[in-house]
């Protein structure tokens, strides 16, 4: 969000990190997991849904407040129609099968991303999941679906331009906070830790604004194999980091 780094995380610059309040995951490597086993890619995506289920439980157990998962990017429409349709089928499968249990565990589901081109049945299920769990107080599970960070930023800029053109906002009102309020993630704190599986070292258009001061953990583990232990290891790596936010290291020697 657009608040100062201290407000964002409740941490002073230079302090050591505790358990991350918000973990965001780029769940990558389903296709390779399947290919390595001579299986169709969809089998990797199926196993990826199981990994997601495990990770939601593990994140809840760790006391994480927000878990954001990148489940379909706007750029993923470039894949063959059959794979896109498999992925749409699996998001429906996940919501249909797991909604009741997630709800019972107090999980609040949020969806970020563009509504454009989302098939109506998928859109309906996602809104049902959000509506059903709206007042829950447990883990916030944020599903980035049909999401693209640049598109989200452009949309925020457009909303601001419209408000300024309409005279309801002045140019000097365009602050970091005002901008952040117009993103899909408006009332969600910035991620403290971003994890990407499968060994790829890139963001692929994920949470570009929100990750300005996130810590990153990249692991070679393919998403279908991602375990509770892998999540704990990422959190442990995070805990060893010193977040400075441009300030000075508390560990640095100060001259006498
Ligand atoms: C991640 O796995 C799932 C989505 C992008 C939807 P991939 O399908 O990208 O798997 P790889 O990268 O081809 O192995
Ligand atoms: C990022 O993975 C998107 C999701 C995990 C949903 P991709 O597999 O689509 O990313 P690239 O194409 O390798 O950058
Ligand atoms: Mg991939």
PDB file of N, CA, C and O and ligand atoms in Angstrom, residues 27-33 41 45 71-72 76 79 83 87 198, ligand 1:
ATOM      1  N   UNK A  27       3.373 -20.001  -8.503  1.00  0.00           N
ATOM      2  CA  UNK A  27       3.317 -21.471  -8.494  1.00  0.00           C
ATOM      3  C   UNK A  27       3.714 -21.958  -9.891  1.00  0.00           C
ATOM      4  O   UNK A  27       2.863 -22.070 -10.771  1.00  0.00           O
ATOM      5  N   UNK A  28       4.972 -22.260 -10.074  1.00  0.00           N
ATOM      6  CA  UNK A  28       5.463 -22.573 -11.419  1.00  0.00           C
ATOM      7  C   UNK A  28       6.092 -23.964 -11.473  1.00  0.00           C
ATOM      8  O   UNK A  28       6.631 -24.456 -10.478  1.00  0.00           O
ATOM      9  N   UNK A  29       6.019 -24.585 -12.661  1.00  0.00           N
ATOM     10  CA  UNK A  29       6.702 -25.861 -12.887  1.00  0.00           C
ATOM     11  C   UNK A  29       5.791 -27.059 -13.038  1.00  0.00           C
ATOM     12  O   UNK A  29       6.262 -28.198 -13.100  1.00  0.00           O
ATOM     13  N   UNK A  30       4.479 -26.801 -13.130  1.00  0.00           N
ATOM     14  CA  UNK A  30       3.544 -27.929 -13.282  1.00  0.00           C
ATOM     15  C   UNK A  30       3.815 -28.716 -14.566  1.00  0.00           C
ATOM     16  O   UNK A  30       3.796 -29.947 -14.567  1.00  0.00           O
ATOM     17  N   UNK A  31       4.029 -27.993 -15.653  1.00  0.00           N
ATOM     18  CA  UNK A  31       4.225 -28.639 -16.952  1.00  0.00           C
ATOM     19  C   UNK A  31       5.475 -29.505 -16.941  1.00  0.00           C
ATOM     20  O   UNK A  31       5.455 -30.664 -17.398  1.00  0.00           O
ATOM     21  N   UNK A  32       6.568 -28.946 -16.416  1.00  0.00           N
ATOM     22  CA  UNK A  32       7.818 -29.719 -16.369  1.00  0.00           C
ATOM     23  C   UNK A  32       7.684 -30.938 -15.461  1.00  0.00           C
ATOM     24  O   UNK A  32       8.220 -32.001 -15.748  1.00  0.00           O
ATOM     25  N   UNK A  33       6.965 -30.793 -14.365  1.00  0.00           N
ATOM     26  CA  UNK A  33       6.763 -31.927 -13.453  1.00  0.00           C
ATOM     27  C   UNK A  33       6.119 -33.076 -14.223  1.00  0.00           C
ATOM     28  O   UNK A  33       6.538 -34.231 -14.095  1.00  0.00           O
ATOM     29  N   UNK A  41       0.537 -32.447 -19.579  1.00  0.00           N
ATOM     30  CA  UNK A  41       0.725 -31.260 -18.727  1.00  0.00           C
ATOM     31  C   UNK A  41      -0.401 -31.086 -17.709  1.00  0.00           C
ATOM     32  O   UNK A  41      -0.174 -30.654 -16.579  1.00  0.00           O
ATOM     33  N   UNK A  45      -0.825 -29.868 -13.607  1.00  0.00           N
ATOM     34  CA  UNK A  45      -1.723 -28.844 -13.047  1.00  0.00           C
ATOM     35  C   UNK A  45      -2.613 -29.454 -11.954  1.00  0.00           C
ATOM     36  O   UNK A  45      -2.875 -28.823 -10.935  1.00  0.00           O
ATOM     37  N   UNK A  71      -2.378 -17.905 -10.009  1.00  0.00           N
ATOM     38  CA  UNK A  71      -2.930 -19.135 -10.588  1.00  0.00           C
ATOM     39  C   UNK A  71      -3.141 -19.046 -12.091  1.00  0.00           C
ATOM     40  O   UNK A  71      -3.186 -20.085 -12.760  1.00  0.00           O
ATOM     41  N   UNK A  72      -3.277 -17.828 -12.618  1.00  0.00           N
ATOM     42  CA  UNK A  72      -3.414 -17.695 -14.081  1.00  0.00           C
ATOM     43  C   UNK A  72      -3.070 -16.257 -14.427  1.00  0.00           C
ATOM     44  O   UNK A  72      -3.657 -15.321 -13.882  1.00  0.00           O
ATOM     45  N   UNK A  76      -1.065 -15.990 -19.797  1.00  0.00           N
ATOM     46  CA  UNK A  76      -1.315 -17.427 -19.972  1.00  0.00           C
ATOM     47  C   UNK A  76      -2.366 -17.733 -21.043  1.00  0.00           C
ATOM     48  O   UNK A  76      -2.484 -18.877 -21.495  1.00  0.00           O
ATOM     49  N   UNK A  79      -1.324 -19.689 -24.214  1.00  0.00           N
ATOM     50  CA  UNK A  79      -1.148 -21.150 -24.286  1.00  0.00           C
ATOM     51  C   UNK A  79      -2.215 -21.777 -25.195  1.00  0.00           C
ATOM     52  O   UNK A  79      -3.246 -21.156 -25.464  1.00  0.00           O
ATOM     53  N   UNK A  83      -5.060 -26.296 -23.129  1.00  0.00           N
ATOM     54  CA  UNK A  83      -4.453 -26.107 -21.805  1.00  0.00           C
ATOM     55  C   UNK A  83      -5.196 -25.018 -21.034  1.00  0.00           C
ATOM     56  O   UNK A  83      -5.451 -25.154 -19.829  1.00  0.00           O
ATOM     57  N   UNK A  87      -6.996 -25.409 -17.426  1.00  0.00           N
ATOM     58  CA  UNK A  87      -6.733 -24.545 -16.265  1.00  0.00           C
ATOM     59  C   UNK A  87      -8.032 -23.933 -15.734  1.00  0.00           C
ATOM     60  O   UNK A  87      -8.226 -23.824 -14.517  1.00  0.00           O
ATOM     61  N   UNK A 198      10.270 -23.698  -9.232  1.00  0.00           N
ATOM     62  CA  UNK A 198      10.694 -24.234 -10.536  1.00  0.00           C
ATOM     63  C   UNK A 198      11.993 -23.657 -11.075  1.00  0.00           C
ATOM     64  O   UNK A 198      12.369 -23.956 -12.210  1.00  0.00           O
TER      65      UNK A 198
HETATM   66  C1  LIG B   1       2.487 -23.108 -13.580  1.00  0.00           C
HETATM   67  O1  LIG B   1       3.061 -24.186 -14.235  1.00  0.00           O
HETATM   68  C2  LIG B   1       1.007 -23.046 -13.774  1.00  0.00           C
HETATM   69  C3  LIG B   1       0.573 -21.928 -14.638  1.00  0.00           C
HETATM   70  C4  LIG B   1       1.356 -21.072 -15.230  1.00  0.00           C
HETATM   71  C5  LIG B   1      -0.855 -21.780 -14.824  1.00  0.00           C
HETATM   72  P1  LIG B   1       3.484 -24.136 -15.756  1.00  0.00           P
HETATM   73  O2  LIG B   1       2.344 -24.640 -16.586  1.00  0.00           O
HETATM   74  O3  LIG B   1       3.954 -22.786 -16.148  1.00  0.00           O
HETATM   75  O4  LIG B   1       4.664 -25.169 -15.786  1.00  0.00           O
HETATM   76  P2  LIG B   1       5.997 -25.085 -16.626  1.00  0.00           P
HETATM   77  O5  LIG B   1       6.621 -23.765 -16.357  1.00  0.00           O
HETATM   78  O6  LIG B   1       5.603 -25.230 -18.077  1.00  0.00           O
HETATM   79  O7  LIG B   1       6.823 -26.213 -16.143  1.00  0.00           O
END
